[in-house]
PDB file of C-alpha atoms in Angstrom:
ATOM      1  CA  UNK A   1      -0.064   0.011   0.062  1.00  0.00           C
ATOM      2  CA  UNK A   2       2.795   2.335   1.017  1.00  0.00           C
ATOM      3  CA  UNK A   3       4.653   1.345  -2.091  1.00  0.00           C
ATOM      4  CA  UNK A   4       1.714   2.467  -4.372  1.00  0.00           C
ATOM      5  CA  UNK A   5       1.542   5.831  -2.601  1.00  0.00           C
ATOM      6  CA  UNK A   6       5.303   6.436  -3.153  1.00  0.00           C
ATOM      7  CA  UNK A   7       5.014   5.226  -6.704  1.00  0.00           C
ATOM      8  CA  UNK A   8       2.210   7.777  -7.401  1.00  0.00           C
ATOM      9  CA  UNK A   9       4.066  10.543  -5.771  1.00  0.00           C
ATOM     10  CA  UNK A  10       7.213   9.646  -7.867  1.00  0.00           C
ATOM     11  CA  UNK A  11       5.105   9.830 -11.142  1.00  0.00           C
ATOM     12  CA  UNK A  12       3.515  13.097  -9.999  1.00  0.00           C
ATOM     13  CA  UNK A  13       7.058  14.609  -9.297  1.00  0.00           C
ATOM     14  CA  UNK A  14       8.349  13.451 -12.672  1.00  0.00           C
ATOM     15  CA  UNK A  15       5.129  14.867 -14.458  1.00  0.00           C
ATOM     16  CA  UNK A  16       5.776  18.135 -12.679  1.00  0.00           C
ATOM     17  CA  UNK A  17       9.289  18.154 -13.549  1.00  0.00           C
ATOM     18  CA  UNK A  18       8.691  17.547 -17.129  1.00  0.00           C
ATOM     19  CA  UNK A  19       5.582  19.897 -17.648  1.00  0.00           C
ATOM     20  CA  UNK A  20       7.188  23.020 -16.344  1.00  0.00           C
ATOM     21  CA  UNK A  21       9.900  23.212 -18.827  1.00  0.00           C
ATOM     22  CA  UNK A  22       7.651  22.018 -21.562  1.00  0.00           C
ATOM     23  CA  UNK A  23       5.039  24.635 -20.730  1.00  0.00           C
ATOM     24  CA  UNK A  24       7.705  27.349 -20.404  1.00  0.00           C
ATOM     25  CA  UNK A  25       9.179  26.668 -23.772  1.00  0.00           C
ATOM     26  CA  UNK A  26       5.787  26.619 -25.466  1.00  0.00           C
ATOM     27  CA  UNK A  27       4.908  29.912 -23.791  1.00  0.00           C
ATOM     28  CA  UNK A  28       8.364  31.532 -24.623  1.00  0.00           C
ATOM     29  CA  UNK A  29       7.925  30.381 -28.318  1.00  0.00           C
ATOM     30  CA  UNK A  30       4.430  31.678 -28.551  1.00  0.00           C
ATOM     31  CA  UNK A  31       5.514  35.077 -27.151  1.00  0.00           C
ATOM     32  CA  UNK A  32       8.613  35.343 -29.263  1.00  0.00           C
ATOM     33  CA  UNK A  33       6.672  34.445 -32.438  1.00  0.00           C
ATOM     34  CA  UNK A  34       3.944  36.772 -31.791  1.00  0.00           C
ATOM     35  CA  UNK A  35       5.606  40.186 -32.511  1.00  0.00           C
ATOM     36  CA  UNK A  36       5.262  42.187 -35.722  1.00  0.00           C
ATOM     37  CA  UNK A  37       8.917  42.058 -36.302  1.00  0.00           C
ATOM     38  CA  UNK A  38       8.905  38.093 -36.229  1.00  0.00           C
ATOM     39  CA  UNK A  39       5.777  38.200 -38.685  1.00  0.00           C
ATOM     40  CA  UNK A  40       7.877  40.520 -41.051  1.00  0.00           C
ATOM     41  CA  UNK A  41      10.758  38.157 -41.072  1.00  0.00           C
ATOM     42  CA  UNK A  42       9.189  36.390 -43.974  1.00  0.00           C
ATOM     43  CA  UNK A  43       9.577  38.265 -47.247  1.00  0.00           C
ATOM     44  CA  UNK A  44       6.005  37.477 -48.076  1.00  0.00           C
ATOM     45  CA  UNK A  45       4.748  39.337 -45.018  1.00  0.00           C
ATOM     46  CA  UNK A  46       7.133  42.240 -45.212  1.00  0.00           C
ATOM     47  CA  UNK A  47       5.109  44.650 -47.405  1.00  0.00           C
ATOM     48  CA  UNK A  48       2.127  44.123 -45.092  1.00  0.00           C
ATOM     49  CA  UNK A  49       4.416  44.943 -42.140  1.00  0.00           C
ATOM     50  CA  UNK A  50       5.688  48.164 -43.737  1.00  0.00           C
ATOM     51  CA  UNK A  51       2.027  49.183 -44.629  1.00  0.00           C
ATOM     52  CA  UNK A  52       1.039  48.557 -41.082  1.00  0.00           C
ATOM     53  CA  UNK A  53       3.811  50.616 -39.776  1.00  0.00           C
ATOM     54  CA  UNK A  54       2.599  53.654 -41.696  1.00  0.00           C
ATOM     55  CA  UNK A  55      -1.011  53.273 -40.581  1.00  0.00           C
ATOM     56  CA  UNK A  56      -2.905  54.799 -37.774  1.00  0.00           C
ATOM     57  CA  UNK A  57      -2.947  51.408 -35.991  1.00  0.00           C
ATOM     58  CA  UNK A  58       0.565  52.240 -35.061  1.00  0.00           C
ATOM     59  CA  UNK A  59       0.795  56.101 -35.347  1.00  0.00           C
ATOM     60  CA  UNK A  60      -2.014  57.796 -33.408  1.00  0.00           C
ATOM     61  CA  UNK A  61      -2.280  60.431 -30.844  1.00  0.00           C
ATOM     62  CA  UNK A  62      -3.196  58.068 -28.003  1.00  0.00           C
ATOM     63  CA  UNK A  63       0.051  55.968 -28.451  1.00  0.00           C
ATOM     64  CA  UNK A  64      -1.865  52.701 -28.808  1.00  0.00           C
ATOM     65  CA  UNK A  65      -0.484  50.187 -31.142  1.00  0.00           C
ATOM     66  CA  UNK A  66      -2.640  47.354 -32.534  1.00  0.00           C
ATOM     67  CA  UNK A  67      -0.231  44.661 -33.805  1.00  0.00           C
ATOM     68  CA  UNK A  68      -0.670  41.617 -36.078  1.00  0.00           C
ATOM     69  CA  UNK A  69      -2.262  39.252 -33.319  1.00  0.00           C
ATOM     70  CA  UNK A  70      -4.770  41.863 -32.225  1.00  0.00           C
ATOM     71  CA  UNK A  71      -6.517  41.749 -35.697  1.00  0.00           C
ATOM     72  CA  UNK A  72      -5.583  38.398 -37.129  1.00  0.00           C
ATOM     73  CA  UNK A  73      -6.009  36.099 -34.253  1.00  0.00           C
ATOM     74  CA  UNK A  74      -8.675  35.535 -31.648  1.00  0.00           C
ATOM     75  CA  UNK A  75      -8.273  36.919 -28.224  1.00  0.00           C
ATOM     76  CA  UNK A  76      -5.680  35.205 -26.074  1.00  0.00           C
ATOM     77  CA  UNK A  77      -8.343  34.341 -23.402  1.00  0.00           C
ATOM     78  CA  UNK A  78      -9.803  31.991 -25.986  1.00  0.00           C
ATOM     79  CA  UNK A  79      -6.846  29.791 -25.580  1.00  0.00           C
ATOM     80  CA  UNK A  80      -7.689  26.807 -27.814  1.00  0.00           C
ATOM     81  CA  UNK A  81      -8.800  28.910 -30.903  1.00  0.00           C
ATOM     82  CA  UNK A  82      -5.805  31.303 -30.350  1.00  0.00           C
ATOM     83  CA  UNK A  83      -3.357  28.506 -30.302  1.00  0.00           C
ATOM     84  CA  UNK A  84      -4.992  26.803 -33.204  1.00  0.00           C
ATOM     85  CA  UNK A  85      -5.329  29.817 -35.419  1.00  0.00           C
ATOM     86  CA  UNK A  86      -1.853  30.856 -34.614  1.00  0.00           C
ATOM     87  CA  UNK A  87      -0.494  27.512 -35.556  1.00  0.00           C
ATOM     88  CA  UNK A  88      -2.537  27.386 -38.761  1.00  0.00           C
ATOM     89  CA  UNK A  89      -1.266  31.032 -39.748  1.00  0.00           C
ATOM     90  CA  UNK A  90       2.323  29.988 -39.052  1.00  0.00           C
ATOM     91  CA  UNK A  91       1.947  26.681 -41.273  1.00  0.00           C
ATOM     92  CA  UNK A  92       0.201  28.635 -44.053  1.00  0.00           C
ATOM     93  CA  UNK A  93       3.136  31.187 -44.131  1.00  0.00           C
ATOM     94  CA  UNK A  94       5.898  28.659 -43.774  1.00  0.00           C
ATOM     95  CA  UNK A  95       4.303  26.625 -46.634  1.00  0.00           C
ATOM     96  CA  UNK A  96       3.922  29.615 -48.827  1.00  0.00           C
ATOM     97  CA  UNK A  97       7.471  30.579 -47.926  1.00  0.00           C
ATOM     98  CA  UNK A  98       8.975  27.280 -49.121  1.00  0.00           C
ATOM     99  CA  UNK A  99       6.633  26.564 -52.201  1.00  0.00           C
ATOM    100  CA  UNK A 100       7.369  29.778 -54.096  1.00  0.00           C
ATOM    101  CA  UNK A 101       7.950  32.668 -51.824  1.00  0.00           C
ATOM    102  CA  UNK A 102       6.959  36.129 -52.550  1.00  0.00           C
ATOM    103  CA  UNK A 103       6.672  35.417 -56.298  1.00  0.00           C
ATOM    104  CA  UNK A 104       3.470  33.288 -55.810  1.00  0.00           C
ATOM    105  CA  UNK A 105       2.177  34.972 -52.539  1.00  0.00           C
ATOM    106  CA  UNK A 106      -0.827  37.181 -53.910  1.00  0.00           C
ATOM    107  CA  UNK A 107      -1.367  39.803 -51.452  1.00  0.00           C
ATOM    108  CA  UNK A 108      -4.942  40.729 -52.990  1.00  0.00           C
ATOM    109  CA  UNK A 109      -6.082  37.121 -52.349  1.00  0.00           C
ATOM    110  CA  UNK A 110      -4.625  36.963 -48.961  1.00  0.00           C
ATOM    111  CA  UNK A 111      -6.142  40.488 -48.003  1.00  0.00           C
ATOM    112  CA  UNK A 112      -9.668  38.998 -48.945  1.00  0.00           C
ATOM    113  CA  UNK A 113      -8.998  35.770 -46.826  1.00  0.00           C
ATOM    114  CA  UNK A 114      -7.935  38.152 -43.858  1.00  0.00           C
ATOM    115  CA  UNK A 115     -11.011  40.321 -44.225  1.00  0.00           C
ATOM    116  CA  UNK A 116     -13.261  37.265 -44.292  1.00  0.00           C
ATOM    117  CA  UNK A 117     -11.581  35.687 -41.232  1.00  0.00           C
ATOM    118  CA  UNK A 118     -11.407  38.856 -38.902  1.00  0.00           C
ATOM    119  CA  UNK A 119     -14.537  38.773 -36.611  1.00  0.00           C
ATOM    120  CA  UNK A 120     -16.224  41.753 -35.006  1.00  0.00           C
ATOM    121  CA  UNK A 121     -15.013  40.709 -31.537  1.00  0.00           C
ATOM    122  CA  UNK A 122     -11.357  41.236 -32.807  1.00  0.00           C
ATOM    123  CA  UNK A 123     -12.115  44.860 -33.679  1.00  0.00           C
ATOM    124  CA  UNK A 124     -14.230  45.415 -30.495  1.00  0.00           C
ATOM    125  CA  UNK A 125     -11.237  44.474 -28.171  1.00  0.00           C
ATOM    126  CA  UNK A 126      -9.948  48.007 -28.771  1.00  0.00           C
ATOM    127  CA  UNK A 127     -12.947  49.989 -30.361  1.00  0.00           C
ATOM    128  CA  UNK A 128     -15.449  49.743 -27.585  1.00  0.00           C
ATOM    129  CA  UNK A 129     -17.534  52.917 -27.405  1.00  0.00           C
ATOM    130  CA  UNK A 130     -18.925  52.870 -30.821  1.00  0.00           C
ATOM    131  CA  UNK A 131     -22.494  53.784 -30.130  1.00  0.00           C
ATOM    132  CA  UNK A 132     -21.701  57.289 -28.848  1.00  0.00           C
ATOM    133  CA  UNK A 133     -19.888  59.279 -31.410  1.00  0.00           C
ATOM    134  CA  UNK A 134     -20.568  63.050 -31.060  1.00  0.00           C
ATOM    135  CA  UNK A 135     -21.799  64.840 -34.037  1.00  0.00           C
ATOM    136  CA  UNK A 136     -21.722  61.657 -36.222  1.00  0.00           C
ATOM    137  CA  UNK A 137     -25.198  60.333 -36.235  1.00  0.00           C
ATOM    138  CA  UNK A 138     -24.773  58.209 -39.387  1.00  0.00           C
ATOM    139  CA  UNK A 139     -21.786  56.501 -37.849  1.00  0.00           C
ATOM    140  CA  UNK A 140     -23.618  55.769 -34.669  1.00  0.00           C
ATOM    141  CA  UNK A 141     -26.496  54.247 -36.494  1.00  0.00           C
ATOM    142  CA  UNK A 142     -24.250  52.101 -38.785  1.00  0.00           C
ATOM    143  CA  UNK A 143     -22.297  50.810 -35.758  1.00  0.00           C
ATOM    144  CA  UNK A 144     -25.618  50.008 -33.887  1.00  0.00           C
ATOM    145  CA  UNK A 145     -26.544  47.969 -37.125  1.00  0.00           C
ATOM    146  CA  UNK A 146     -23.392  45.915 -36.554  1.00  0.00           C
ATOM    147  CA  UNK A 147     -23.483  45.553 -32.813  1.00  0.00           C
ATOM    148  CA  UNK A 148     -27.321  44.740 -32.738  1.00  0.00           C
ATOM    149  CA  UNK A 149     -28.008  43.137 -36.104  1.00  0.00           C
ATOM    150  CA  UNK A 150     -31.710  42.434 -37.239  1.00  0.00           C
ATOM    151  CA  UNK A 151     -32.166  38.900 -38.642  1.00  0.00           C
ATOM    152  CA  UNK A 152     -30.739  38.699 -42.275  1.00  0.00           C
ATOM    153  CA  UNK A 153     -28.764  42.027 -41.716  1.00  0.00           C
ATOM    154  CA  UNK A 154     -25.565  40.820 -40.214  1.00  0.00           C
ATOM    155  CA  UNK A 155     -22.480  42.933 -41.050  1.00  0.00           C
ATOM    156  CA  UNK A 156     -18.818  42.875 -40.213  1.00  0.00           C
ATOM    157  CA  UNK A 157     -16.640  45.799 -39.147  1.00  0.00           C
ATOM    158  CA  UNK A 158     -14.544  44.968 -42.315  1.00  0.00           C
ATOM    159  CA  UNK A 159     -17.443  45.365 -44.633  1.00  0.00           C
ATOM    160  CA  UNK A 160     -17.030  49.213 -44.168  1.00  0.00           C
ATOM    161  CA  UNK A 161     -13.566  49.521 -42.783  1.00  0.00           C
ATOM    162  CA  UNK A 162     -11.271  47.971 -45.472  1.00  0.00           C
ATOM    163  CA  UNK A 163      -8.972  51.125 -45.984  1.00  0.00           C
ATOM    164  CA  UNK A 164      -7.455  51.418 -42.585  1.00  0.00           C
ATOM    165  CA  UNK A 165      -4.426  49.452 -42.120  1.00  0.00           C
ATOM    166  CA  UNK A 166      -2.667  47.563 -45.035  1.00  0.00           C
ATOM    167  CA  UNK A 167      -2.353  50.405 -47.595  1.00  0.00           C
ATOM    168  CA  UNK A 168       0.667  51.058 -49.547  1.00  0.00           C
ATOM    169  CA  UNK A 169       1.526  54.660 -48.643  1.00  0.00           C
ATOM    170  CA  UNK A 170       5.176  55.749 -48.570  1.00  0.00           C
ATOM    171  CA  UNK A 171       4.745  57.995 -45.408  1.00  0.00           C
ATOM    172  CA  UNK A 172       3.492  57.895 -41.992  1.00  0.00           C
ATOM    173  CA  UNK A 173      -0.187  59.072 -41.714  1.00  0.00           C
ATOM    174  CA  UNK A 174      -0.625  60.353 -38.197  1.00  0.00           C
ATOM    175  CA  UNK A 175      -4.299  60.141 -37.083  1.00  0.00           C
ATOM    176  CA  UNK A 176      -4.359  63.694 -35.659  1.00  0.00           C
ATOM    177  CA  UNK A 177      -3.026  65.127 -38.847  1.00  0.00           C
ATOM    178  CA  UNK A 178      -5.600  63.480 -41.181  1.00  0.00           C
ATOM    179  CA  UNK A 179      -9.006  64.842 -42.187  1.00  0.00           C
ATOM    180  CA  UNK A 180     -11.974  63.273 -40.375  1.00  0.00           C
ATOM    181  CA  UNK A 181     -12.264  59.676 -41.221  1.00  0.00           C
ATOM    182  CA  UNK A 182     -15.054  58.480 -43.459  1.00  0.00           C
ATOM    183  CA  UNK A 183     -15.495  54.731 -44.084  1.00  0.00           C
ATOM    184  CA  UNK A 184     -15.970  53.252 -47.448  1.00  0.00           C
ATOM    185  CA  UNK A 185     -19.493  52.075 -46.694  1.00  0.00           C
ATOM    186  CA  UNK A 186     -20.851  48.647 -47.610  1.00  0.00           C
ATOM    187  CA  UNK A 187     -19.537  47.406 -50.990  1.00  0.00           C
ATOM    188  CA  UNK A 188     -22.069  47.500 -53.604  1.00  0.00           C
TER     189      UNK A 188
END
């Protein structure tokens, strides 16, 4: 009886000794591979990285930076989907890199896939107070239609806001120096 108890304690101890480094290495790898600089280390992603760097998601009066993970991956508190999506994005990019690289990487197609995969929750992590925009009644009504959709009228943030981040401009566009923003509206 005492032998079984010692055996169990031994296996629990071995499990803890093995799981701590494994968890630590996994976490360290996820943190190191979750930076925009790491994403841009692939030549295929580099143009998107430079377009992001010149966008208002980096350069704004509030000093807030929305990086790759904020838009392209689910919130980290959704652990399973976060790890799954991060792994799938990584595999897709590595396969693209080794099967043709930048020559076969079609940014237009990838942009369409990205807009289709970005969920409203990913935008709403940062953009929370969308119902109360002073002096912009049309924007408030449009945002309410997205936040509280009627049956058959479900919209995504990216339906109207496609022209914010990954645009090819050769200069930094600071939000406070730009004219008031107007979305593109729903595609016709």
